[in-house]
Tab-separated table of C-alpha atoms and ligand atoms in Angstrom:
chain	number	residue	atom	x	y	z
A	1	MET	CA	79.310	-89.810	193.312
A	2	ARG	CA	79.838	-87.731	190.143
A	3	ASN	CA	77.939	-89.869	187.615
A	4	VAL	CA	74.480	-89.431	189.098
A	5	SER	CA	71.777	-90.546	186.681
A	6	LYS	CA	68.016	-90.804	186.768
A	7	ASP	CA	68.427	-94.544	187.235
A	8	ASN	CA	70.768	-94.397	190.244
A	9	ILE	CA	69.807	-91.154	192.019
A	10	THR	CA	67.571	-92.977	194.521
A	11	ASP	CA	70.409	-95.355	195.489
A	12	VAL	CA	72.862	-92.454	195.675
A	13	PHE	CA	70.465	-90.655	198.044
A	14	MET	CA	70.299	-93.760	200.250
A	15	GLY	CA	74.099	-93.736	200.551
A	16	TYR	CA	74.246	-90.134	201.815
A	17	PHE	CA	72.961	-90.925	205.344
A	18	GLY	CA	75.452	-90.618	208.219
A	19	ASP	CA	76.147	-93.759	210.285
A	20	ASP	CA	74.592	-92.282	213.426
A	21	THR	CA	71.286	-91.300	211.783
A	22	ASP	CA	68.315	-92.307	213.913
A	23	PRO	CA	67.143	-95.638	212.372
A	24	ARG	CA	63.482	-94.628	212.197
A	25	LEU	CA	64.372	-91.301	210.557
A	26	ARG	CA	66.482	-93.195	208.040
A	27	GLU	CA	63.613	-95.604	207.288
A	28	VAL	CA	61.072	-92.794	206.815
A	29	MET	CA	63.355	-90.554	204.730
A	30	GLN	CA	64.539	-93.397	202.504
A	31	SER	CA	61.017	-94.553	201.793
A	32	LEU	CA	59.898	-90.967	201.191
A	33	ALA	CA	62.723	-90.432	198.666
A	34	GLN	CA	61.918	-93.718	196.934
A	35	HIS	CA	58.269	-92.787	196.502
A	36	LEU	CA	59.018	-89.170	195.564
A	37	HIS	CA	61.514	-90.159	192.888
A	38	ALA	CA	59.206	-92.868	191.557
A	39	PHE	CA	56.340	-90.343	191.444
A	40	ALA	CA	58.407	-87.822	189.426
A	41	LYS	CA	59.358	-90.553	186.931
A	42	ASP	CA	55.847	-91.966	186.835
A	43	VAL	CA	54.204	-88.685	185.778
A	44	ASN	CA	57.260	-87.441	183.838
A	45	LEU	CA	57.199	-84.304	186.022
A	46	THR	CA	58.077	-81.127	184.069
A	47	HIS	CA	60.045	-78.124	185.376
A	48	GLU	CA	56.872	-76.007	185.235
A	49	GLU	CA	54.894	-78.559	187.275
A	50	TRP	CA	57.712	-78.907	189.782
A	51	LEU	CA	57.835	-75.108	190.190
A	52	LYS	CA	54.051	-74.931	190.584
A	53	GLY	CA	54.332	-77.461	193.405
A	54	ILE	CA	57.060	-75.400	195.111
A	55	GLU	CA	54.972	-72.224	194.747
A	56	PHE	CA	51.989	-74.062	196.210
A	57	LEU	CA	54.010	-75.048	199.295
A	58	GLU	CA	55.287	-71.470	199.663
A	59	ALA	CA	51.733	-70.117	199.492
A	60	ALA	CA	50.601	-72.679	202.110
A	61	GLY	CA	53.396	-71.484	204.392
A	62	GLN	CA	52.553	-67.836	203.864
A	63	ILE	CA	48.867	-68.211	204.790
A	64	SER	CA	49.617	-70.325	207.891
A	65	ASP	CA	49.855	-68.936	211.429
A	66	GLU	CA	48.962	-70.117	214.967
A	67	THR	CA	45.294	-70.506	214.054
A	68	ARG	CA	45.482	-71.189	210.307
A	69	HIS	CA	47.103	-74.574	209.572
A	70	GLU	CA	47.116	-74.888	205.791
A	71	PHE	CA	49.485	-77.877	205.762
A	72	VAL	CA	47.158	-79.807	208.110
A	73	LEU	CA	44.302	-78.962	205.761
A	74	LEU	CA	46.360	-80.156	202.786
A	75	SER	CA	47.051	-83.446	204.559
A	76	ASP	CA	43.320	-83.709	205.360
A	77	VAL	CA	42.030	-83.196	201.809
A	78	LEU	CA	44.693	-85.546	200.416
A	79	GLY	CA	43.401	-88.282	202.738
A	80	LEU	CA	46.761	-88.550	204.522
A	81	SER	CA	45.462	-87.541	207.973
A	82	SER	CA	42.690	-90.128	207.774
A	83	LEU	CA	45.043	-92.813	206.472
A	84	VAL	CA	47.411	-92.271	209.427
A	85	ASP	CA	44.379	-92.464	211.754
A	86	MET	CA	43.199	-95.719	210.227
A	87	ILE	CA	46.663	-97.296	210.278
A	88	HIS	CA	46.713	-96.858	214.072
A	89	SER	CA	43.020	-97.275	214.894
A	90	ARG	CA	42.112	-100.326	217.001
A	91	SER	CA	39.143	-102.498	216.130
A	92	ASP	CA	38.319	-103.162	219.810
A	93	GLY	CA	37.730	-99.451	220.504
A	94	THR	CA	35.757	-96.596	218.948
A	95	SER	CA	37.376	-95.557	215.647
A	96	SER	CA	39.474	-92.444	215.626
A	97	SER	CA	38.900	-89.631	213.162
A	98	VAL	CA	40.600	-86.412	212.065
A	99	LEU	CA	41.531	-83.830	214.680
A	100	GLY	CA	41.237	-81.010	212.135
A	101	PRO	CA	42.849	-77.619	212.557
A	102	PHE	CA	40.308	-76.019	214.921
A	103	HIS	CA	40.860	-77.705	218.264
A	104	ILE	CA	42.097	-75.289	220.931
A	105	SER	CA	43.538	-76.437	224.229
A	106	GLY	CA	42.494	-75.102	227.622
A	107	ALA	CA	38.720	-75.232	227.135
A	108	PRO	CA	36.687	-74.550	230.307
A	109	ALA	CA	35.388	-77.385	232.492
A	110	MET	CA	31.771	-78.268	231.745
A	111	ALA	CA	29.777	-79.957	234.543
A	112	PHE	CA	27.490	-82.900	233.720
A	113	GLY	CA	24.300	-81.445	232.191
A	114	ALA	CA	25.875	-78.117	231.142
A	115	ASP	CA	24.531	-76.188	228.168
A	116	MET	CA	27.397	-75.632	225.715
A	117	LYS	CA	25.325	-73.458	223.346
A	118	ARG	CA	24.739	-70.711	225.947
A	119	HIS	CA	22.881	-67.811	224.227
A	120	TYR	CA	22.990	-69.333	220.726
A	121	GLU	CA	19.683	-70.216	219.069
A	122	GLY	CA	19.075	-73.489	217.236
A	123	GLU	CA	17.556	-76.937	217.559
A	124	VAL	CA	18.567	-78.281	220.989
A	125	LEU	CA	20.684	-81.439	220.921
A	126	LEU	CA	21.280	-83.476	224.058
A	127	ALA	CA	24.540	-85.398	223.572
A	128	CYS	CA	25.085	-88.197	226.079
A	129	GLY	CA	26.479	-91.683	226.552
A	130	ARG	CA	29.084	-93.620	228.461
A	131	VAL	CA	32.846	-93.897	228.219
A	132	THR	CA	33.760	-97.571	228.607
A	133	ASP	CA	36.572	-100.060	228.144
A	134	PRO	CA	36.322	-102.646	225.290
A	135	GLN	CA	34.236	-104.957	227.548
A	136	GLY	CA	31.699	-102.193	228.251
A	137	ASN	CA	32.847	-101.435	231.832
A	138	PRO	CA	32.368	-97.733	232.649
A	139	ILE	CA	35.476	-95.551	232.959
A	140	GLU	CA	35.315	-93.031	235.779
A	141	GLY	CA	37.312	-89.790	235.508
A	142	ALA	CA	37.605	-89.843	231.713
A	143	GLU	CA	38.014	-86.335	230.302
A	144	ILE	CA	35.974	-85.531	227.204
A	145	ASP	CA	37.119	-82.462	225.313
A	146	VAL	CA	34.228	-81.429	223.017
A	147	TRP	CA	34.123	-78.848	220.244
A	148	GLN	CA	31.931	-77.913	217.281
A	149	THR	CA	31.076	-74.941	215.081
A	150	ALA	CA	28.505	-72.295	215.946
A	151	PRO	CA	25.272	-72.439	213.895
A	152	ASN	CA	26.977	-70.238	211.255
A	153	GLY	CA	29.371	-73.133	210.478
A	154	LEU	CA	32.431	-71.358	211.913
A	155	TYR	CA	34.707	-72.434	214.757
A	156	SER	CA	35.476	-69.806	217.386
A	157	SER	CA	39.013	-69.306	216.028
A	158	GLN	CA	37.549	-68.415	212.600
A	159	ASP	CA	34.909	-66.007	213.854
A	160	GLU	CA	35.463	-62.659	215.560
A	161	GLU	CA	31.873	-62.684	216.847
A	162	GLN	CA	32.572	-65.689	219.088
A	163	ASP	CA	34.452	-65.873	222.401
A	164	THR	CA	37.682	-67.886	222.366
A	165	TYR	CA	36.036	-70.959	223.924
A	166	SER	CA	32.579	-70.682	222.404
A	167	PHE	CA	31.322	-74.219	221.602
A	168	HIS	CA	34.276	-75.803	223.434
A	169	GLY	CA	34.193	-77.572	226.814
A	170	ILE	CA	35.721	-80.400	228.847
A	171	GLN	CA	33.579	-82.796	230.862
A	172	THR	CA	34.763	-85.482	233.297
A	173	THR	CA	32.815	-88.714	233.673
A	174	GLY	CA	31.506	-89.892	237.045
A	175	PRO	CA	31.588	-93.485	238.458
A	176	ASP	CA	29.028	-94.646	235.869
A	177	GLY	CA	31.216	-93.388	232.994
A	178	ARG	CA	28.410	-91.081	231.877
A	179	TYR	CA	28.716	-87.797	230.034
A	180	GLY	CA	25.880	-85.467	229.052
A	181	PHE	CA	25.490	-81.894	227.846
A	182	THR	CA	23.268	-79.864	225.577
A	183	THR	CA	24.231	-77.882	222.504
A	184	VAL	CA	22.707	-76.909	219.164
A	185	LYS	CA	22.389	-79.453	216.385
A	186	PRO	CA	25.714	-79.234	214.479
A	187	VAL	CA	25.624	-78.045	210.858
A	188	SER	CA	27.494	-79.224	207.757
A	189	TYR	CA	30.199	-76.705	206.868
A	190	THR	CA	32.980	-76.119	204.365
A	191	VAL	CA	36.694	-76.347	205.102
A	192	PRO	CA	38.507	-73.040	204.430
A	193	THR	CA	38.733	-72.415	200.671
A	194	ASP	CA	40.389	-68.992	200.580
A	195	GLY	CA	43.935	-70.420	200.416
A	196	PRO	CA	45.989	-72.711	198.171
A	197	VAL	CA	44.125	-75.839	199.349
A	198	GLY	CA	40.878	-74.233	198.138
A	199	ASP	CA	42.580	-73.674	194.761
A	200	ILE	CA	43.357	-77.400	194.543
A	201	LEU	CA	39.772	-78.367	195.431
A	202	ARG	CA	38.406	-76.057	192.719
A	203	ALA	CA	40.976	-77.167	190.122
A	204	THR	CA	40.072	-80.815	190.697
A	205	GLY	CA	36.291	-80.313	190.756
A	206	ARG	CA	35.885	-81.182	194.448
A	207	HIS	CA	33.459	-79.620	196.908
A	208	PRO	CA	34.745	-78.418	200.296
A	209	TRP	CA	31.929	-79.776	202.520
A	210	ARG	CA	32.182	-81.820	205.712
A	211	PRO	CA	29.140	-83.630	207.139
A	212	SER	CA	27.936	-82.138	210.442
A	213	HIS	CA	29.694	-83.593	213.502
A	214	LEU	CA	30.737	-83.198	217.117
A	215	HIS	CA	34.451	-83.501	217.860
A	216	TYR	CA	35.692	-85.423	220.918
A	217	ILE	CA	39.111	-86.047	222.438
A	218	ILE	CA	38.785	-88.564	225.281
A	219	LYS	CA	41.580	-89.146	227.777
A	220	ALA	CA	41.587	-91.524	230.755
A	221	ASP	CA	44.399	-92.912	232.906
A	222	GLY	CA	45.599	-96.274	231.597
A	223	PHE	CA	43.856	-95.904	228.194
A	224	ARG	CA	44.960	-94.762	224.741
A	225	PRO	CA	43.719	-91.211	224.092
A	226	LEU	CA	40.993	-91.168	221.438
A	227	VAL	CA	40.528	-88.330	218.923
A	228	THR	CA	37.239	-88.800	217.138
A	229	GLU	CA	33.995	-87.313	215.790
A	230	ILE	CA	30.379	-88.471	215.631
A	231	PHE	CA	28.108	-87.925	212.640
A	232	PRO	CA	24.295	-88.082	212.228
A	233	ASP	CA	23.109	-90.680	209.713
A	234	ASP	CA	20.952	-88.212	207.759
A	235	ASP	CA	23.638	-85.732	206.754
A	236	PRO	CA	23.798	-85.200	202.954
A	237	TYR	CA	27.623	-85.173	202.999
A	238	LEU	CA	28.061	-88.364	205.003
A	239	ASP	CA	29.300	-90.321	201.983
A	240	GLU	CA	31.459	-87.551	200.571
A	241	ASP	CA	33.325	-85.944	203.459
A	242	THR	CA	36.050	-83.872	201.812
A	243	VAL	CA	38.550	-84.945	204.527
A	244	PHE	CA	37.537	-88.670	204.615
A	245	GLY	CA	36.710	-88.658	208.358
A	246	VAL	CA	33.542	-90.823	208.422
A	247	ARG	CA	33.722	-94.408	209.776
A	248	SER	CA	30.628	-96.565	210.024
A	249	ASP	CA	30.867	-96.955	213.822
A	250	LEU	CA	30.923	-93.153	214.224
A	251	VAL	CA	27.536	-92.697	212.550
A	252	MET	CA	24.575	-92.280	214.938
A	253	LYS	CA	20.892	-91.464	214.728
A	254	TYR	CA	19.286	-88.389	216.277
A	255	VAL	CA	16.132	-89.296	218.167
A	256	GLU	CA	13.510	-86.556	218.429
A	257	ARG	CA	11.743	-86.290	221.819
A	258	PRO	CA	8.926	-84.107	223.168
A	259	ALA	CA	9.836	-81.393	225.702
A	260	SER	CA	8.009	-83.412	228.390
A	261	GLU	CA	10.720	-86.121	228.111
A	262	PHE	CA	13.661	-83.794	228.701
A	263	PRO	CA	15.565	-85.372	231.628
A	264	GLU	CA	16.309	-83.898	235.056
A	265	GLY	CA	19.841	-82.913	236.014
A	266	TYR	CA	20.575	-80.700	233.018
A	267	GLU	CA	21.000	-76.923	232.958
A	268	LEU	CA	18.067	-76.763	230.525
A	269	SER	CA	15.800	-79.108	232.556
A	270	GLY	CA	12.368	-77.483	232.791
A	271	LYS	CA	13.287	-74.840	230.205
A	272	ILE	CA	12.632	-76.777	226.989
A	273	GLU	CA	9.369	-75.805	225.253
A	274	ASP	CA	9.752	-77.566	221.938
A	275	THR	CA	10.991	-80.970	220.853
A	276	PHE	CA	14.684	-81.731	221.260
A	277	LEU	CA	17.109	-84.212	219.693
A	278	VAL	CA	19.139	-86.860	221.494
A	279	ALA	CA	22.494	-88.247	220.319
A	280	ASP	CA	23.209	-91.186	222.619
A	281	PHE	CA	26.696	-92.453	221.818
A	282	ASP	CA	29.046	-94.658	223.839
A	283	LEU	CA	32.788	-94.133	223.447
A	284	LYS	CA	35.021	-97.168	223.872
A	285	LEU	CA	38.664	-96.702	224.915
A	286	VAL	CA	41.437	-99.271	224.498
A	287	PRO	CA	43.813	-99.972	227.439
A	288	LEU	CA	47.348	-98.639	226.998
A	289	ALA	CA	49.018	-101.942	227.736
A	290	SER	CA	47.102	-103.991	225.149
B	1	BEZ	C1	37.217	-80.132	211.285
B	1	BEZ	O1	36.400	-81.017	211.365
B	1	BEZ	O2	37.236	-79.277	212.150
B	1	BEZ	C2	38.119	-80.089	210.115
B	1	BEZ	C3	38.812	-81.224	209.762
B	1	BEZ	C4	39.666	-81.164	208.684
B	1	BEZ	C5	39.817	-79.998	207.960
B	1	BEZ	C6	39.092	-78.860	208.309
B	1	BEZ	C7	38.234	-78.915	209.389
B	2	FE	FE1	34.963	-80.052	212.541
């Protein structure tokens, strides 16, 4: 095609696909081109703006490495990660929420009742509940991969003062589907702002805060894996999470209890002198076949 114009370039692009292109790849690429071309026309994109966009992507690539995932962060602050989550979330299970860039695989096993905070100081939080199917039947042998920031608001991969697996652990549920561990009360924190995504947030007058949360990935044989987070209902950023991760069924209430009510069977049993908080939250998985 030698007479490409702004009116036919999208159709010309569609005609360039080889016959043996994977059909799903064709569908995704064609729709992407349609929307991209329409966007450029819609905003009357200038050369300078186009170049700025290219330079932004280059800068995102340059700052990224195995632990810094600037493109994931870009997707998060644009709402794309959450939109993909919501498109595939099932209403008969616990909602999913963003994975974020700070999960690390290979966390150590954490027995029921373990203390994930170890030597860290802070308000003690007992996180517990059951992993169940949509009907509320307990799921035995479910693996719960948990992670959160230290009290300074940094994940272990962002903080040289922390061990690799600090505030990370994997617990397996027993026959009653129960999980339970202690930690410190999570804090609100900011997403990284020292890269190009931070520049966008500042340029558009947005703050970088996330409401405090605990991250969970739950896996069990025969069930869809669930990537999610839980949030306390009193966090000031609950209604303005910069990565759009909050869903109403993921919001819970901390209950404050006196030390005398701390349960048996935990590493900290008998060692609590002050009040402690409880986050009791059931996690519902959806069967694979449904
Ligand atoms: C997180 O919760 O770990 C997170 C999610 C999205 C962007 C940055 C951090
Ligand atoms: Fe997080």
